[in-house]
Short mmCIF file of N, CA and C and ligand atoms in Angstrom, two decimals:
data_model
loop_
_atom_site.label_atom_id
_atom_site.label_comp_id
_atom_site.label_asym_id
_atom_site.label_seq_id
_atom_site.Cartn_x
_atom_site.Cartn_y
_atom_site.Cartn_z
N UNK A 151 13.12 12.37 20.07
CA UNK A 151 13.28 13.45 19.08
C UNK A 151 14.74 13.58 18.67
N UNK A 152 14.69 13.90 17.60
CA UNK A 152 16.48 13.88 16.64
C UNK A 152 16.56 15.65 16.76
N UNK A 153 17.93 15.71 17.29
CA UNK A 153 18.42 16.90 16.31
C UNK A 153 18.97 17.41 15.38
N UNK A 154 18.42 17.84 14.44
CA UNK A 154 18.58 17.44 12.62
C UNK A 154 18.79 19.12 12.81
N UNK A 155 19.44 18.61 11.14
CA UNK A 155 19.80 20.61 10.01
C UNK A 155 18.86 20.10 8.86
N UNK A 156 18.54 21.13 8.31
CA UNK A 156 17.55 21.31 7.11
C UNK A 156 18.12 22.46 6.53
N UNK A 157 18.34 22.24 5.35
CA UNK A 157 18.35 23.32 4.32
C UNK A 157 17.23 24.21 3.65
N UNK A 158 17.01 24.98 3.94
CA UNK A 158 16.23 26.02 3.93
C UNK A 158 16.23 27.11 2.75
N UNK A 159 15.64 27.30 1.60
CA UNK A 159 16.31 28.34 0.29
C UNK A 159 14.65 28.84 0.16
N UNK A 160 14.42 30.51 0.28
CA UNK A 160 13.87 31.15 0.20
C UNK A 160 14.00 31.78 -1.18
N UNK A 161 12.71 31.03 -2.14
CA UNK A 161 13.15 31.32 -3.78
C UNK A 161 13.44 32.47 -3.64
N UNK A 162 13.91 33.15 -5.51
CA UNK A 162 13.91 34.10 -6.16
C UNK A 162 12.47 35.05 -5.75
N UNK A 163 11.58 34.78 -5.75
CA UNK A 163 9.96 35.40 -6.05
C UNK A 163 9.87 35.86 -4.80
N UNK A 164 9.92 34.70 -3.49
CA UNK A 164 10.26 34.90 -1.64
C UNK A 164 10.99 36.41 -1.38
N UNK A 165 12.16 36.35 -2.36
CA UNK A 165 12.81 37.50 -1.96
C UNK A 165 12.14 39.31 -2.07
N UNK A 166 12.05 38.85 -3.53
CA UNK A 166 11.36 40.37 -3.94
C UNK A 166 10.43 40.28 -3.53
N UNK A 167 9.22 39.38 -3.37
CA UNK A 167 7.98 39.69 -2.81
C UNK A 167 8.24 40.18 -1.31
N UNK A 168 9.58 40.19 -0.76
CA UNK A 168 9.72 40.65 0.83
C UNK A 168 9.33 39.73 1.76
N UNK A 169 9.61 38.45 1.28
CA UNK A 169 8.54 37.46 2.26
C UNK A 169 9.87 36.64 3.13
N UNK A 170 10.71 37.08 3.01
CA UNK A 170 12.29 36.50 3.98
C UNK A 170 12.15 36.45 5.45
N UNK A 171 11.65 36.94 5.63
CA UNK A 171 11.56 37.21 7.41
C UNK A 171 10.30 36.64 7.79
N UNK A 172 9.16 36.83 7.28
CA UNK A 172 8.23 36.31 7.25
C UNK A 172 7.98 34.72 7.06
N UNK A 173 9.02 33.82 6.30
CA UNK A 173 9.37 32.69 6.10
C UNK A 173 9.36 31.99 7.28
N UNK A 174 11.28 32.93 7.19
CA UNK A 174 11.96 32.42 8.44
C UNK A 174 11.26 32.29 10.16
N UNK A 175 11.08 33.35 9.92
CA UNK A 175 9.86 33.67 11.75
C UNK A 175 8.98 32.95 11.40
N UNK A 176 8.26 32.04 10.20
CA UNK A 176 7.29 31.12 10.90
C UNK A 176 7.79 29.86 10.84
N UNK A 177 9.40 29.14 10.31
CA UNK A 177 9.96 28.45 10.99
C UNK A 177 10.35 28.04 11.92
N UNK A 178 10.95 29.34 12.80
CA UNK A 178 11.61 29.68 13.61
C UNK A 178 10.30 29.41 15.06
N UNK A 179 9.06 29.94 14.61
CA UNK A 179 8.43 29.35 15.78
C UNK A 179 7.81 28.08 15.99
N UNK A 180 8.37 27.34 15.05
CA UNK A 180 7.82 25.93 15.07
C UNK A 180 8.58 25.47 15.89
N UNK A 181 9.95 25.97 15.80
CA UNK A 181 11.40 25.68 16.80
C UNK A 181 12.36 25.43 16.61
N UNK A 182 12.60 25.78 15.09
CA UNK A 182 14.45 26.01 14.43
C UNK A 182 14.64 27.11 14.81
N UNK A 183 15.97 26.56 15.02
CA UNK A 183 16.67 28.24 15.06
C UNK A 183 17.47 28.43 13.46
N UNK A 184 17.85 29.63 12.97
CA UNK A 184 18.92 29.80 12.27
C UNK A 184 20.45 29.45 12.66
N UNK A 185 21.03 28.50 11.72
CA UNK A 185 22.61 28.81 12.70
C UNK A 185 23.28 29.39 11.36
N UNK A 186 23.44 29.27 10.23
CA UNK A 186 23.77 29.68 8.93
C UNK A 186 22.73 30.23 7.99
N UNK A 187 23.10 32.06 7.66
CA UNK A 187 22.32 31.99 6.96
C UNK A 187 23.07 33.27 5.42
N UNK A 188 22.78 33.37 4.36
CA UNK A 188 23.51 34.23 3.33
C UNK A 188 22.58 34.32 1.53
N UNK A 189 22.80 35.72 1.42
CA UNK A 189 22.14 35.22 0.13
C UNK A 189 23.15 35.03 -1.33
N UNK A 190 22.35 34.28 -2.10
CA UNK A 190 23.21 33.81 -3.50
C UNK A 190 22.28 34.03 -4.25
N UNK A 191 22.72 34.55 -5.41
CA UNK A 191 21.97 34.27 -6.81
C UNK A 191 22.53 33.13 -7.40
N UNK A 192 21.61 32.11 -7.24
CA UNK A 192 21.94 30.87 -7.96
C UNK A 192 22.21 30.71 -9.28
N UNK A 193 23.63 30.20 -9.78
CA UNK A 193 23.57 29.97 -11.06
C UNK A 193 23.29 29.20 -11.46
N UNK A 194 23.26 28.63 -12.91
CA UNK A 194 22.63 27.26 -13.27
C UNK A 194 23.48 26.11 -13.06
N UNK A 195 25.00 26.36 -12.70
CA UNK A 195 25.72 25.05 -12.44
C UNK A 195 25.25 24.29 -10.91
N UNK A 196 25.17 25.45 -9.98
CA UNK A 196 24.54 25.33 -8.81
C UNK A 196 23.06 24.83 -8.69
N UNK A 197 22.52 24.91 -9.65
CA UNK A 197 21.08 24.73 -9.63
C UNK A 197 21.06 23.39 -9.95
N UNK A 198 21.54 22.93 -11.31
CA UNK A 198 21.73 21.78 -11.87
C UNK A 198 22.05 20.76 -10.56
N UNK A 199 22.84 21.14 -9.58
CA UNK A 199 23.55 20.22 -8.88
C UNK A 199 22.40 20.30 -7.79
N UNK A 200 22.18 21.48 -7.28
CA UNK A 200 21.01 21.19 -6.13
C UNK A 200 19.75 20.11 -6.91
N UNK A 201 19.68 20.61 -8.09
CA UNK A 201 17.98 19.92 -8.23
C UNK A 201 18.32 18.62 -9.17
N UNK A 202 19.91 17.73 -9.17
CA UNK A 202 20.21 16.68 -9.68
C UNK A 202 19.17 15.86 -9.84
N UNK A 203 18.24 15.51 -8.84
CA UNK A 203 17.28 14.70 -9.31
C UNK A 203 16.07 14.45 -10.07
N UNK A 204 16.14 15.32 -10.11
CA UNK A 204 14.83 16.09 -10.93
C UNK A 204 15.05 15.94 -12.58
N UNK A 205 16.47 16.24 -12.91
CA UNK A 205 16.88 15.98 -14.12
C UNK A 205 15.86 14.84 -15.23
N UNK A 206 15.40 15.94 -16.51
CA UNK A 206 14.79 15.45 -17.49
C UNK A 206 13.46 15.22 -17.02
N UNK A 207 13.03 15.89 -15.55
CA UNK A 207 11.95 15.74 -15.72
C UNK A 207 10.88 17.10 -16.87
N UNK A 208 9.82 16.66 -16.59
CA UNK A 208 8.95 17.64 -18.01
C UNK A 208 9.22 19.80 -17.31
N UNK A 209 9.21 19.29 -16.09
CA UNK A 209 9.06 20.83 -15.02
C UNK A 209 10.75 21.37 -14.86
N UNK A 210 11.84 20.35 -15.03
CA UNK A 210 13.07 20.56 -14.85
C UNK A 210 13.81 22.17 -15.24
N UNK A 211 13.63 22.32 -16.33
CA UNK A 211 13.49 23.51 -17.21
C UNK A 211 13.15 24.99 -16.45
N UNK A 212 12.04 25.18 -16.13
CA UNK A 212 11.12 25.91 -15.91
C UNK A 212 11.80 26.17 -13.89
N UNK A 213 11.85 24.87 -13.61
CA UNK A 213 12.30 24.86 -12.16
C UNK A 213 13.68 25.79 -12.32
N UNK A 214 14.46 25.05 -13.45
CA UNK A 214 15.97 25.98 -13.29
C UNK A 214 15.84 27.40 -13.23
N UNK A 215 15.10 27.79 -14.55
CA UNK A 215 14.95 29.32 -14.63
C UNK A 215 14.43 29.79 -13.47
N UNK A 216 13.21 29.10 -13.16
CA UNK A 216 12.61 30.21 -11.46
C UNK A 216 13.82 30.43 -10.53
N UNK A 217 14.81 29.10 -10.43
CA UNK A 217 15.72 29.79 -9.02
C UNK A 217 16.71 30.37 -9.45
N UNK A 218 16.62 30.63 -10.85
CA UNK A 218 18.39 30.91 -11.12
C UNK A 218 17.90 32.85 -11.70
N UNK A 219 16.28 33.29 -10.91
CA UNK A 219 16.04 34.51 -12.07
C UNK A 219 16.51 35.78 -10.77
N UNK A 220 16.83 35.59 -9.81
CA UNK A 220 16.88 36.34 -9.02
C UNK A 220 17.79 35.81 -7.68
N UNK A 221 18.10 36.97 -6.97
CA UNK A 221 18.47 36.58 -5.94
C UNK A 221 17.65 35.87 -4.19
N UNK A 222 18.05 34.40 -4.07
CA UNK A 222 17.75 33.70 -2.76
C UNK A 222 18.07 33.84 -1.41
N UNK A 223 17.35 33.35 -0.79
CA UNK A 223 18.00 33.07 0.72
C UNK A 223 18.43 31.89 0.97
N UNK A 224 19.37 31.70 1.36
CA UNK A 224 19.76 30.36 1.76
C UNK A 224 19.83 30.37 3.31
N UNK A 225 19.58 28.99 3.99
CA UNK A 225 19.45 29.34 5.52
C UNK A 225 19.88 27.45 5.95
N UNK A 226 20.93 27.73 7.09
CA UNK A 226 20.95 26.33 7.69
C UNK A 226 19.89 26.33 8.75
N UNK A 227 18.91 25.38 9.21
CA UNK A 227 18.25 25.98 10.35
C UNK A 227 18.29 24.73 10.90
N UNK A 228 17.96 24.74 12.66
CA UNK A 228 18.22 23.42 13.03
C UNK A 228 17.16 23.65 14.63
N UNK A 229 16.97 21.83 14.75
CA UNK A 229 16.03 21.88 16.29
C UNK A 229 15.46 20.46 15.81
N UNK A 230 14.49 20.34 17.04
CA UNK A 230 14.41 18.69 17.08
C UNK A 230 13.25 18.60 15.26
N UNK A 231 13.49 17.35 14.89
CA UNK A 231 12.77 16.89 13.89
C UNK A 231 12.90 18.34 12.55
N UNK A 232 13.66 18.73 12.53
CA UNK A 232 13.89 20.19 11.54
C UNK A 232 13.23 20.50 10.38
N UNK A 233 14.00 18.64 9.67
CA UNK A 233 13.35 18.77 7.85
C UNK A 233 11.95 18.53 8.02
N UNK A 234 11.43 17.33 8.64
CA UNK A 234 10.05 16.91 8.79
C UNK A 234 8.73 18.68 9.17
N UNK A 235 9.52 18.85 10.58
CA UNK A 235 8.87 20.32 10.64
C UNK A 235 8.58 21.17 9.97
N UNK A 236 10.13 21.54 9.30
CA UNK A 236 10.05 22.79 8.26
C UNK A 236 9.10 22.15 7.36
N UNK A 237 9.15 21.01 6.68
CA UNK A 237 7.90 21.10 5.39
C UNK A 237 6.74 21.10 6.08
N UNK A 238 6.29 20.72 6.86
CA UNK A 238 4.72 20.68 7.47
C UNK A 238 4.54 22.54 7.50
N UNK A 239 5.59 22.92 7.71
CA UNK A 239 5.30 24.59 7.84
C UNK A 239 5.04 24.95 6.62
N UNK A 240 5.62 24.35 5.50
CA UNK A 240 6.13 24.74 4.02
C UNK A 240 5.02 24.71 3.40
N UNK A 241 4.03 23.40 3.44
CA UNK A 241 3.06 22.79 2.80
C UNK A 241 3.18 21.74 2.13
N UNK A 242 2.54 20.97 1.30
CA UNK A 242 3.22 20.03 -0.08
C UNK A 242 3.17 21.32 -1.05
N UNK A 243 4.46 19.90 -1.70
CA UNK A 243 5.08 21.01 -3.31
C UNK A 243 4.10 21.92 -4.14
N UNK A 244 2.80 21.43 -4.46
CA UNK A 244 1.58 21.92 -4.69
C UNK A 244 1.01 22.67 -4.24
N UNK A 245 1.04 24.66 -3.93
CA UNK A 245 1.07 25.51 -3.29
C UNK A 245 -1.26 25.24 -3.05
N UNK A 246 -1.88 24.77 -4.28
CA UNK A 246 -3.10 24.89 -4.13
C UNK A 246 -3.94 23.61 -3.27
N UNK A 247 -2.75 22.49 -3.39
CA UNK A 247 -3.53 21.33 -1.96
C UNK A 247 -2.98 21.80 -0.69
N UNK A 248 -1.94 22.91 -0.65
CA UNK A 248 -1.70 23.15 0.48
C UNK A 248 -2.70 24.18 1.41
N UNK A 249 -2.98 23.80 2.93
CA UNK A 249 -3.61 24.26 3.53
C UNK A 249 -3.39 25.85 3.26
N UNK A 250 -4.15 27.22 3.86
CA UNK A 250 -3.70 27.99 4.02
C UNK A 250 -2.63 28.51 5.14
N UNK A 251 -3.04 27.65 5.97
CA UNK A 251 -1.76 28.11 7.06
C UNK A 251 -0.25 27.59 6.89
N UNK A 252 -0.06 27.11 5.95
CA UNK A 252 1.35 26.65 5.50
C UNK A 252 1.83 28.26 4.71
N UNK A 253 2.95 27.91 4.20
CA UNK A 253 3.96 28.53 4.10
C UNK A 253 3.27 29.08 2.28
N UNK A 254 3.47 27.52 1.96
CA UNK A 254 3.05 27.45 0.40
C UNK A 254 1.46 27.74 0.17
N UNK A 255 0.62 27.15 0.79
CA UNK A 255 -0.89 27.75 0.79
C UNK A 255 -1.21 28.94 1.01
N UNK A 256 -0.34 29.62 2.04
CA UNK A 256 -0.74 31.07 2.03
C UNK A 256 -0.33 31.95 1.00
N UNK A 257 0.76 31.79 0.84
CA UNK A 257 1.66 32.91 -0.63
C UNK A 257 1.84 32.63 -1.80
N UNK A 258 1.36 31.37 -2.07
CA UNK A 258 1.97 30.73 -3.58
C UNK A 258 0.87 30.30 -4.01
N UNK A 259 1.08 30.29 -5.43
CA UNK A 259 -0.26 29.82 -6.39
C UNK A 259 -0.05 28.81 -8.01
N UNK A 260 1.25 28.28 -7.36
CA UNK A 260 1.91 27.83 -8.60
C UNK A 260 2.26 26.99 -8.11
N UNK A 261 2.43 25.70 -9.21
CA UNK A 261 3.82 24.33 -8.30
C UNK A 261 4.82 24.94 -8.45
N UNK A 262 5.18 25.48 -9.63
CA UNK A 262 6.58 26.33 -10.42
C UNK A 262 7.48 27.03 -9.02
N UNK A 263 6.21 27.93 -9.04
CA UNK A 263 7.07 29.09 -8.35
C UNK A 263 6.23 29.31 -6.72
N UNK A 264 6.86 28.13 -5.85
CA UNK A 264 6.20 27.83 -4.89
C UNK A 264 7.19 28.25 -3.53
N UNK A 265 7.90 29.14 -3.80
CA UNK A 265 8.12 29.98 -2.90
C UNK A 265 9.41 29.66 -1.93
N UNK A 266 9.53 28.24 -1.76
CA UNK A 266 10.69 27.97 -0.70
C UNK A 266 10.73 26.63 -0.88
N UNK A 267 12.15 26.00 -0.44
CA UNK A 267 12.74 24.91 0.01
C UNK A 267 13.02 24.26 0.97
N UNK A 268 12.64 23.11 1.29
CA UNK A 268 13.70 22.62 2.63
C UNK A 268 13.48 21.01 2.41
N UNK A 269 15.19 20.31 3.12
CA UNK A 269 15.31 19.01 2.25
C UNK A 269 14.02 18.19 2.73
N UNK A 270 14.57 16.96 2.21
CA UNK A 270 13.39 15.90 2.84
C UNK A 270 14.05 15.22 3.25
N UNK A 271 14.95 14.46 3.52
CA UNK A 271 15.65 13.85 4.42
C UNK A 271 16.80 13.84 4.74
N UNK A 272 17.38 13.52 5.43
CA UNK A 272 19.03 13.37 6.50
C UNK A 272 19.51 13.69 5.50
N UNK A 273 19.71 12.80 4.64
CA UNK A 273 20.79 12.64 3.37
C UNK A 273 20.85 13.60 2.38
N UNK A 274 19.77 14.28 1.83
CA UNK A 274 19.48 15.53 1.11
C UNK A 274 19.97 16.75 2.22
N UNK A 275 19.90 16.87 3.37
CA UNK A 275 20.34 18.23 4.33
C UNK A 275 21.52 17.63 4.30
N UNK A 276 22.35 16.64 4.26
CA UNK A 276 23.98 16.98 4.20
C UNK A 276 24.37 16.98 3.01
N UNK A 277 23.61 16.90 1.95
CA UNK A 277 24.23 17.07 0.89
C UNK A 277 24.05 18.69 0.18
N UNK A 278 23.29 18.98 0.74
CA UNK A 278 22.49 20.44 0.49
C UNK A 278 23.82 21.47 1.21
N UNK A 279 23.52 21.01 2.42
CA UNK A 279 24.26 21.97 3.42
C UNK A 279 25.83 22.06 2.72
N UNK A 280 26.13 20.57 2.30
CA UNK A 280 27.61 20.66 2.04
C UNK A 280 27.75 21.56 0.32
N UNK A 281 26.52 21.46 -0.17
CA UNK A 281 26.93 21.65 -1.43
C UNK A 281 26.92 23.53 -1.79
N UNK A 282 25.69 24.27 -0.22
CA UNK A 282 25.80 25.89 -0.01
C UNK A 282 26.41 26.22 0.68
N UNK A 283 27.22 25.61 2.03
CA UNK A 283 27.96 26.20 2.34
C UNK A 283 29.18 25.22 2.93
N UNK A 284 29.90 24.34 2.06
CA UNK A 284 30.76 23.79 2.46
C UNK A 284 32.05 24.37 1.99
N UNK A 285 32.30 25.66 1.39
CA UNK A 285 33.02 25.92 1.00
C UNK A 285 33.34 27.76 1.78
N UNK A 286 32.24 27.43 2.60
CA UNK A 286 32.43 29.01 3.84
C UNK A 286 33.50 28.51 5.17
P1 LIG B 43 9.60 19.77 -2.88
O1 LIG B 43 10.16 21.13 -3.25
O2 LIG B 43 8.27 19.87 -2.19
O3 LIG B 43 10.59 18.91 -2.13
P2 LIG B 43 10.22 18.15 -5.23
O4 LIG B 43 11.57 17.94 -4.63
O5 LIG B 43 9.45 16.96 -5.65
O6 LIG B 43 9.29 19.02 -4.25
O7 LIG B 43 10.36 19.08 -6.50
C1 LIG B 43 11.29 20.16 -6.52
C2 LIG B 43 10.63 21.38 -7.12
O8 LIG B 43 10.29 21.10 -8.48
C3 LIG B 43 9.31 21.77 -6.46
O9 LIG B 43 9.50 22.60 -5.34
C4 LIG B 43 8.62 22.49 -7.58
C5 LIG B 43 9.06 21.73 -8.82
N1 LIG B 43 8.06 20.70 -9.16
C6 LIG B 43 7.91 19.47 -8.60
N2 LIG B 43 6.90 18.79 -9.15
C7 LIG B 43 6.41 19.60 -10.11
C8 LIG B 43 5.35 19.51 -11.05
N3 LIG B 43 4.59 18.40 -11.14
N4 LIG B 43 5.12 20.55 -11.87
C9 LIG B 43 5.87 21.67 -11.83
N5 LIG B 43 6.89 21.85 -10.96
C10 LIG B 43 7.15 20.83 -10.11
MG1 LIG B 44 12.46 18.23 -2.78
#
């Protein structure tokens, strides 16, 4: 088993719907802990850069506005296998193939506005991590 960081962003919708703690605590018992955590209202330069890859896709648009309409959670969280974990908690991106006991199957009903983030691999959590809080 690896001990990995995952970047963790509890959308805009996560927040006001009150679902922050509720997120986090069912991460947290999979077996991350929090070691960094703060909220931002994402702007669109920030957004642009988190969701670089995505660029020109048909959903790109629509993705910016959902994270940039409110204020997020951002969270470093860490423990063995982290990113792999956290999404199995998360669901797939697709809140309606996701089981109900995921994250995304239980609360979300949209691809759009599917509630939370966390990277997918090594290379996306240091680039994530460095790009929310490399400047704390
Ligand atoms: P994930 O967030 O599961 O890593 P991703 O990185 O492929 O998924 O896409 C980033 C976000 O973009 C995703 O959380 C929601 C949105 N998205 C992806 N595919 C989409 C689609 N086909 N239609 C609408 N939104 C989509
Ligand atoms: Mg992704």
């Amino acid at each position: 088993m690896a001990v990995e960081q995952t970047l963790i962003i509890i959308k805009p919708d996560g927040v006001a719907r009150g679902l922050v703690g509720e997120i986090i605590a069912r991460i947290e018992r999979k077996g991350q802990r929090v070691t960094k955590i703060k909220g931002v209202h994402i702007d669109r330069a920030l957004a642009e850069k988190h969701y670089a890859e995505h660029r020109g896709k048909p959903f790109y648009e629509p993705l910016l506005e959902y994270i940039t309409e409110g204020l997020s959670v951002i969270a470093v969280m860490e423990g063995d296998n982290a990113i792999e974990s956290a999404r199995v908690i998360m669901g797939p991106t697709d809140p309606l193939e996701a089981t109900p006991g995921s994250i995304r199957g239980g609360y979300a009903t949209s691809v759009t506005r599917n509630l939370v983030h966390g990277s997918d691999s090594p290379e996306s959590a240091a680039r994530e991590i460095a790009l929310f809080f490399g400047d704390d």
